[in-house]
Short mmCIF file of C-alpha atoms and ligand atoms in Angstrom, two decimals:
data_model
loop_
_atom_site.label_atom_id
_atom_site.label_comp_id
_atom_site.label_asym_id
_atom_site.label_seq_id
_atom_site.Cartn_x
_atom_site.Cartn_y
_atom_site.Cartn_z
CA MET A 252 -2.00 22.42 -20.46
CA GLN A 253 -1.40 20.70 -17.13
CA TRP A 254 -1.20 22.64 -13.90
CA ASN A 255 1.26 21.57 -11.29
CA ARG A 256 0.93 22.38 -7.62
CA ARG A 257 3.35 25.33 -7.82
CA GLU A 258 1.43 26.90 -10.71
CA LEU A 259 -1.84 26.41 -8.88
CA LEU A 260 -0.39 28.13 -5.83
CA LYS A 261 1.01 30.93 -8.00
CA ALA A 262 -2.42 31.38 -9.53
CA GLY A 263 -3.77 31.82 -6.03
CA ILE A 264 -5.42 28.43 -5.80
CA GLY A 265 -3.98 27.48 -2.47
CA VAL A 266 -5.04 26.14 0.88
CA GLY A 267 -8.56 24.80 0.90
CA ALA A 268 -8.55 24.21 -2.82
CA SER A 269 -6.94 20.81 -2.57
CA ILE A 270 -10.35 19.15 -2.62
CA LEU A 271 -10.72 20.52 -6.16
CA LEU A 272 -7.49 18.95 -7.35
CA PRO A 273 -7.74 15.79 -9.42
CA PRO A 274 -6.71 12.82 -7.27
CA THR A 275 -3.94 11.94 -9.73
CA LEU A 276 -1.98 15.16 -9.29
CA GLY A 277 0.11 13.75 -6.47
CA LEU A 278 0.86 10.65 -8.52
CA ALA A 279 1.79 12.78 -11.53
CA GLU A 280 4.53 14.36 -9.49
CA SER A 281 6.08 10.98 -8.83
CA LEU A 282 7.01 10.39 -12.49
CA ILE A 283 10.41 11.84 -13.39
CA GLN A 284 9.93 14.98 -15.50
CA ARG A 285 12.08 16.85 -18.02
CA LYS A 286 11.71 20.38 -19.25
CA ILE A 287 11.02 21.24 -22.88
CA PRO A 288 13.95 23.57 -23.66
CA SER A 289 11.97 26.10 -25.73
CA THR A 290 9.40 26.82 -22.98
CA GLY A 291 10.41 25.16 -19.71
CA GLU A 292 7.17 23.14 -19.64
CA SER A 293 7.68 19.76 -17.94
CA LEU A 294 6.85 16.35 -19.37
CA PRO A 295 7.17 12.87 -17.84
CA VAL A 296 10.11 10.97 -19.33
CA ILE A 297 7.96 8.04 -20.50
CA GLY A 298 5.16 8.42 -23.05
CA ILE A 299 3.22 6.04 -25.31
CA GLY A 300 3.84 5.20 -28.97
CA THR A 301 0.86 4.17 -31.10
CA ALA A 302 2.47 2.63 -34.19
CA ARG A 303 1.43 -0.91 -35.08
CA ARG A 304 -0.86 -1.93 -32.18
CA TYR A 305 -3.24 1.02 -32.71
CA GLU A 306 -3.10 0.82 -36.49
CA ALA A 307 -5.80 -1.71 -37.35
CA VAL A 308 -8.38 -1.33 -34.60
CA THR A 309 -11.92 -1.85 -35.82
CA THR A 310 -13.89 -3.62 -33.09
CA GLU A 311 -14.85 -2.70 -29.53
CA ALA A 312 -12.97 -5.79 -28.33
CA GLU A 313 -9.80 -4.32 -29.88
CA ARG A 314 -10.47 -0.84 -28.49
CA ALA A 315 -11.21 -1.93 -24.91
CA PRO A 316 -7.61 -2.69 -23.84
CA LEU A 317 -6.39 0.55 -25.44
CA ARG A 318 -9.05 2.52 -23.56
CA GLU A 319 -7.78 0.98 -20.33
CA VAL A 320 -4.17 1.80 -21.24
CA LEU A 321 -5.04 5.45 -21.87
CA ARG A 322 -7.19 5.68 -18.74
CA GLN A 323 -4.47 4.29 -16.50
CA PHE A 324 -1.78 6.30 -18.30
CA LYS A 325 -3.58 9.52 -17.41
CA GLU A 326 -4.38 8.29 -13.88
CA THR A 327 -0.70 7.61 -13.26
CA GLY A 328 0.37 11.02 -14.48
CA GLY A 329 1.38 10.06 -18.04
CA ARG A 330 1.03 12.80 -20.65
CA VAL A 331 2.79 12.22 -23.98
CA ILE A 332 1.03 10.17 -26.67
CA ASP A 333 2.76 9.91 -30.04
CA THR A 334 0.79 9.09 -33.17
CA ALA A 335 0.80 9.83 -36.91
CA PRO A 336 -1.65 10.10 -39.81
CA SER A 337 0.11 7.18 -41.46
CA TYR A 338 -0.56 4.81 -38.54
CA GLY A 339 -3.85 3.47 -39.93
CA THR A 340 -6.57 3.87 -37.29
CA ALA A 341 -4.22 5.21 -34.57
CA GLU A 342 -5.13 8.93 -34.68
CA THR A 343 -8.84 8.10 -34.79
CA VAL A 344 -8.62 5.62 -31.93
CA VAL A 345 -6.62 8.04 -29.78
CA GLY A 346 -9.00 10.92 -30.60
CA ASP A 347 -12.11 8.88 -29.82
CA LEU A 348 -10.82 7.34 -26.60
CA VAL A 349 -9.37 10.59 -25.27
CA ALA A 350 -12.69 12.36 -25.94
CA GLU A 351 -14.65 9.51 -24.38
CA LEU A 352 -12.44 9.46 -21.27
CA LYS A 353 -12.47 13.30 -21.15
CA ILE A 354 -8.72 13.42 -20.55
CA ARG A 355 -7.58 15.76 -23.34
CA GLU A 356 -6.59 18.60 -20.99
CA SER A 357 -3.92 16.63 -19.16
CA LEU A 358 -2.34 15.02 -22.22
CA PHE A 359 0.40 16.13 -24.58
CA ILE A 360 -0.61 14.84 -28.01
CA ALA A 361 2.09 14.59 -30.65
CA THR A 362 1.37 13.72 -34.26
CA LYS A 363 3.18 14.12 -37.55
CA LEU A 364 2.90 15.58 -41.02
CA GLY A 365 4.03 13.16 -43.68
CA VAL A 366 3.16 14.18 -47.24
CA ARG A 367 4.70 16.11 -50.10
CA GLY A 368 3.28 19.44 -51.25
CA HIS A 369 1.73 22.48 -49.56
CA ASP A 370 -1.94 21.67 -50.23
CA ALA A 371 -1.60 18.00 -49.37
CA GLY A 372 0.06 19.10 -46.11
CA ILE A 373 -2.86 21.37 -45.19
CA GLU A 374 -5.30 18.58 -46.01
CA GLN A 375 -3.46 16.13 -43.80
CA LEU A 376 -3.24 18.61 -40.93
CA GLU A 377 -7.00 19.26 -41.05
CA GLN A 378 -7.57 15.52 -41.06
CA SER A 379 -5.39 15.09 -37.94
CA PHE A 380 -7.34 17.77 -36.07
CA LYS A 381 -10.60 16.05 -37.01
CA ARG A 382 -9.40 12.57 -36.10
CA LEU A 383 -7.83 13.69 -32.83
CA ARG A 384 -10.97 15.72 -32.01
CA THR A 385 -9.08 18.64 -30.55
CA PRO A 386 -8.80 22.35 -31.45
CA LYS A 387 -5.10 22.40 -30.53
CA ILE A 388 -2.39 19.79 -31.03
CA ASP A 389 0.61 19.94 -28.73
CA LEU A 390 3.28 18.88 -31.21
CA ILE A 391 3.32 18.25 -34.94
CA ALA A 392 6.59 17.09 -36.51
CA VAL A 393 7.55 16.56 -40.13
CA HIS A 394 7.52 12.77 -40.47
CA ASN A 395 10.74 11.22 -41.79
CA LEU A 396 11.85 14.49 -43.43
CA GLN A 397 9.15 14.41 -46.10
CA ASP A 398 9.18 17.74 -47.95
CA THR A 399 10.70 19.32 -44.86
CA GLN A 400 10.97 22.95 -46.01
CA THR A 401 7.41 23.19 -47.29
CA GLN A 402 5.86 21.45 -44.32
CA LEU A 403 7.89 23.32 -41.69
CA GLY A 404 6.70 26.56 -43.32
CA THR A 405 3.09 25.50 -42.84
CA LEU A 406 3.69 24.21 -39.31
CA ARG A 407 5.25 27.56 -38.33
CA GLN A 408 2.21 29.43 -39.62
CA TRP A 409 -0.15 27.14 -37.74
CA LYS A 410 1.90 27.49 -34.58
CA GLN A 411 1.71 31.25 -34.91
CA ALA A 412 -2.04 30.99 -35.39
CA GLY A 413 -2.23 29.04 -32.12
CA ARG A 414 -3.38 25.69 -33.47
CA ILE A 415 -0.10 23.91 -32.73
CA ARG A 416 2.01 24.42 -29.59
CA TYR A 417 5.33 22.92 -30.73
CA ILE A 418 6.88 21.86 -34.05
CA GLY A 419 9.64 19.45 -34.98
CA ILE A 420 11.03 16.73 -37.24
CA THR A 421 11.29 12.95 -36.93
CA THR A 422 13.24 10.06 -38.35
CA SER A 423 13.83 6.42 -37.47
CA PHE A 424 16.28 5.68 -40.28
CA GLU A 425 20.02 5.87 -39.89
CA ARG A 426 20.34 6.73 -43.59
CA GLN A 427 18.51 10.01 -42.84
CA HIS A 428 20.65 10.98 -39.85
CA GLN A 429 22.96 13.26 -41.86
CA GLU A 430 20.12 15.23 -43.44
CA PHE A 431 18.39 15.24 -40.06
CA GLU A 432 21.44 16.80 -38.42
CA GLN A 433 21.69 19.41 -41.15
CA THR A 434 18.02 20.32 -40.68
CA MET A 435 18.63 20.66 -36.95
CA ARG A 436 21.46 23.10 -37.69
CA ASP A 437 19.42 25.11 -40.20
CA GLU A 438 16.01 25.33 -38.54
CA ALA A 439 14.58 26.52 -35.25
CA LEU A 440 12.69 23.51 -33.86
CA ASP A 441 11.05 22.78 -30.53
CA PHE A 442 11.52 19.02 -30.80
CA ILE A 443 13.26 16.28 -32.67
CA GLN A 444 12.21 12.63 -32.58
CA VAL A 445 14.82 10.00 -33.41
CA ASP A 446 15.55 6.27 -33.02
CA TYR A 447 17.79 5.45 -30.08
CA ALA A 448 18.07 2.25 -28.04
CA LEU A 449 20.61 0.41 -25.91
CA ASP A 450 21.65 -1.60 -28.98
CA ASN A 451 21.21 1.31 -31.45
CA ARG A 452 23.24 4.16 -30.01
CA LYS A 453 24.17 6.11 -33.14
CA ALA A 454 21.94 9.08 -32.37
CA GLY A 455 23.85 9.45 -29.10
CA GLN A 456 27.06 10.37 -30.95
CA ARG A 457 25.98 13.59 -32.68
CA ILE A 458 22.23 14.08 -32.84
CA LEU A 459 21.46 14.08 -29.11
CA PRO A 460 24.37 16.41 -28.20
CA LEU A 461 23.36 18.69 -31.07
CA ALA A 462 19.78 18.80 -29.77
CA ALA A 463 21.11 19.88 -26.38
CA ASP A 464 23.27 22.56 -28.02
CA ARG A 465 20.39 23.84 -30.13
CA GLY A 466 17.88 23.82 -27.25
CA MET A 467 15.61 21.21 -28.80
CA GLY A 468 13.49 18.71 -26.90
CA VAL A 469 14.10 15.06 -27.78
CA MET A 470 11.58 12.25 -28.12
CA ILE A 471 12.92 8.76 -28.67
CA ASN A 472 11.20 6.30 -31.01
CA LEU A 473 11.86 2.55 -31.27
CA PRO A 474 13.22 2.44 -27.69
CA PHE A 475 13.07 -1.38 -27.77
CA GLY A 476 14.10 -1.59 -31.44
CA ARG A 477 10.54 -2.87 -32.11
CA GLY A 478 11.05 -5.65 -29.56
CA ARG A 479 14.54 -6.59 -30.84
CA LEU A 480 16.05 -5.95 -27.39
CA PHE A 481 13.64 -8.35 -25.69
CA THR A 482 14.69 -11.05 -28.12
CA ALA A 483 18.36 -10.33 -27.36
CA VAL A 484 17.88 -10.96 -23.63
CA GLN A 485 15.40 -13.81 -23.87
CA GLY A 486 15.99 -16.39 -21.14
CA LYS A 487 18.51 -14.12 -19.39
CA SER A 488 18.19 -12.68 -15.90
CA LEU A 489 18.72 -9.01 -15.17
CA PRO A 490 22.21 -8.37 -13.80
CA PRO A 491 22.06 -7.84 -10.02
CA TRP A 492 23.51 -4.31 -10.37
CA ALA A 493 20.27 -3.23 -12.13
CA GLY A 494 18.92 -2.77 -8.61
CA GLU A 495 21.42 0.06 -8.12
CA PHE A 496 19.20 2.22 -10.34
CA ASP A 497 15.85 0.83 -9.17
CA CYS A 498 15.29 -1.34 -12.21
CA SER A 499 13.35 -4.59 -11.88
CA THR A 500 12.50 -5.57 -15.47
CA TRP A 501 14.16 -5.66 -18.87
CA ALA A 502 11.79 -2.98 -20.22
CA GLN A 503 12.92 -0.64 -17.42
CA PHE A 504 16.55 -1.52 -18.11
CA PHE A 505 16.18 -0.46 -21.76
CA LEU A 506 14.09 2.64 -21.00
CA LYS A 507 16.20 3.88 -18.08
CA TYR A 508 19.24 3.74 -20.34
CA ILE A 509 17.46 6.07 -22.77
CA VAL A 510 15.97 8.56 -20.34
CA SER A 511 19.21 8.86 -18.39
CA HIS A 512 20.75 10.57 -21.42
CA PRO A 513 20.73 14.23 -20.39
CA ALA A 514 19.44 15.45 -23.78
CA VAL A 515 16.39 13.17 -23.82
CA THR A 516 13.01 14.64 -22.92
CA CYS A 517 10.98 11.43 -23.21
CA ALA A 518 10.92 7.93 -24.68
CA LEU A 519 7.92 6.56 -26.59
CA PRO A 520 7.61 2.80 -26.11
CA GLY A 521 4.83 1.19 -28.18
CA THR A 522 2.32 0.43 -25.42
CA ALA A 523 -0.99 -1.33 -26.03
CA LYS A 524 -1.32 -3.47 -22.88
CA VAL A 525 -1.87 -2.33 -19.28
CA GLU A 526 0.79 -4.78 -18.14
CA TYR A 527 3.32 -3.05 -20.40
CA LEU A 528 2.11 0.40 -19.35
CA VAL A 529 2.72 -0.30 -15.66
CA ASP A 530 6.10 -1.81 -16.46
CA ASN A 531 7.21 1.02 -18.76
CA LEU A 532 6.11 3.80 -16.42
CA GLY A 533 8.28 2.16 -13.77
CA ALA A 534 11.21 3.52 -15.78
CA ALA A 535 10.06 7.04 -14.86
CA ARG A 536 10.54 6.37 -11.15
CA GLY A 537 13.44 5.94 -8.75
CA ARG A 538 17.11 6.38 -9.55
CA LEU A 539 18.50 6.55 -13.07
CA PRO A 540 21.88 5.17 -14.19
CA ASP A 541 24.79 7.61 -14.07
CA ALA A 542 27.42 7.89 -16.84
CA ALA A 543 29.54 5.00 -15.50
CA MET A 544 26.49 2.76 -15.13
CA ARG A 545 25.38 3.64 -18.67
CA ARG A 546 28.74 2.40 -19.96
CA ARG A 547 28.29 -0.79 -17.96
CA MET A 548 24.87 -1.30 -19.56
CA GLU A 549 26.37 -0.78 -23.03
CA SER A 550 29.12 -3.35 -22.37
CA PHE A 551 26.54 -5.78 -21.06
CA ILE A 552 24.37 -5.58 -24.17
CA ASP A 553 27.36 -5.57 -26.53
CA GLY A 554 28.62 -8.71 -24.80
CA LEU A 555 25.50 -10.78 -25.44
N1 NAP B 110 9.84 8.06 -37.83
C1 NAP B 110 9.03 8.12 -36.81
O1 NAP B 110 8.54 9.17 -36.49
C2 NAP B 110 8.75 6.89 -36.00
C3 NAP B 110 9.19 5.64 -36.46
C4 NAP B 110 8.94 4.53 -35.67
C5 NAP B 110 8.26 4.66 -34.46
N2 NAP B 110 7.81 5.88 -34.05
C6 NAP B 110 7.11 6.03 -32.75
O2 NAP B 110 7.85 5.33 -31.76
C7 NAP B 110 6.98 4.42 -31.08
C8 NAP B 110 7.73 3.19 -30.61
O3 NAP B 110 8.09 2.37 -31.69
P1 NAP B 110 7.48 0.90 -31.86
O4 NAP B 110 6.19 0.85 -31.13
O5 NAP B 110 7.45 0.57 -33.30
O6 NAP B 110 8.62 -0.01 -31.21
P2 NAP B 110 9.20 -0.19 -29.72
O7 NAP B 110 8.55 0.73 -28.78
O8 NAP B 110 10.68 -0.16 -29.84
O9 NAP B 110 8.80 -1.68 -29.40
C9 NAP B 110 7.46 -2.07 -29.32
C10 NAP B 110 7.44 -3.54 -28.96
O10 NAP B 110 7.80 -3.69 -27.61
C11 NAP B 110 6.89 -4.52 -26.94
N3 NAP B 110 6.73 -4.00 -25.57
C12 NAP B 110 6.33 -2.77 -25.16
N4 NAP B 110 6.40 -2.67 -23.82
C13 NAP B 110 6.85 -3.86 -23.36
C14 NAP B 110 7.13 -4.36 -22.07
N5 NAP B 110 7.00 -3.62 -20.97
N6 NAP B 110 7.58 -5.65 -21.97
C15 NAP B 110 7.74 -6.43 -23.06
N7 NAP B 110 7.49 -5.99 -24.31
C16 NAP B 110 7.05 -4.71 -24.47
C17 NAP B 110 5.60 -4.48 -27.74
O11 NAP B 110 5.03 -5.74 -27.64
P3 NAP B 110 3.65 -6.20 -28.33
O12 NAP B 110 4.01 -6.53 -29.72
O13 NAP B 110 3.25 -7.38 -27.50
O14 NAP B 110 2.69 -5.04 -28.22
C18 NAP B 110 6.08 -4.17 -29.13
O15 NAP B 110 6.32 -5.36 -29.86
C19 NAP B 110 5.91 4.11 -32.12
O16 NAP B 110 4.76 3.53 -31.50
C20 NAP B 110 5.69 5.45 -32.75
O17 NAP B 110 4.85 6.24 -31.94
C21 NAP B 110 8.05 6.99 -34.80
#
């Protein structure tokens, strides 16, 4: 849905057309991108998660900071927004603000399907399209493996019909990892979404390598363990070697660890404040830790 400079040139929109380009295009190129294995489309490695802070938004005073987050996210070249029908007001808030800001075209909207039964699935999908106010949703994933076979069947049909661009599955529970892995082996999926964080590295053992083997894109949920990592480092200074991979805050330390895993397409930190947005997008810039540095980061966190 987003055109990069090369595609614009390929399409013949070249010299002289630069005045038509949105002013953010140059900035967009400065965020580190990863390719979605099933298509080669690129996405920035940091997105936005909408659980919790977007879930109970009823007043304009509550919407205003979220509008500013989404506006600046798009301005900075951000694309991926993750939501779900079960996140209270989140889908509605995202749909309304994106329509109001007129930024749908440049975004990659991911939501989920989380009910049992064929008809209930269809009903929930229609509701997501209405709430998100879009004729096409970029990614819909079966939420926490609920009625996976039935819902994947429907998602495949809707993808074929052109209403969904990518399909997948999600979990954030270690107890589901085995079934999750099996589903990855059995099904053709564009994406998986799984919990992975510097202090929660289990998905890194089998699920992330399997995703790479199977050609599946990977979105990471709970990248801060719902804030657990910030609590772990409270009152502590960043180690000086964090500068070796252009990291100046704890949020960037945690996110750069995640997005430096070669199988990861993007991380989805819960982001409801502009201050956090600016901080988190900083993890999509500069150098990333290499394998040796990643081990150093693990030892550091394990040693706390
Ligand atoms: N099964 C699934 O599919 C599944 C399950 C869980 C989550 N998810 C997705 O993953 C996303 C992320 O999970 P999450 O939001 O629950 O947890 P998270 O991203 O691990 O942590 C969010 C917490 O981090 C804080 N935070 C964010 N940026 C910060 C920064 N730069 N500096 C300091 N603190 C910062 C937030 O603070 P405040 O409290 O101040 O806002 C919030 O408490 C969700 O929003 C959702 O989209 C999917």
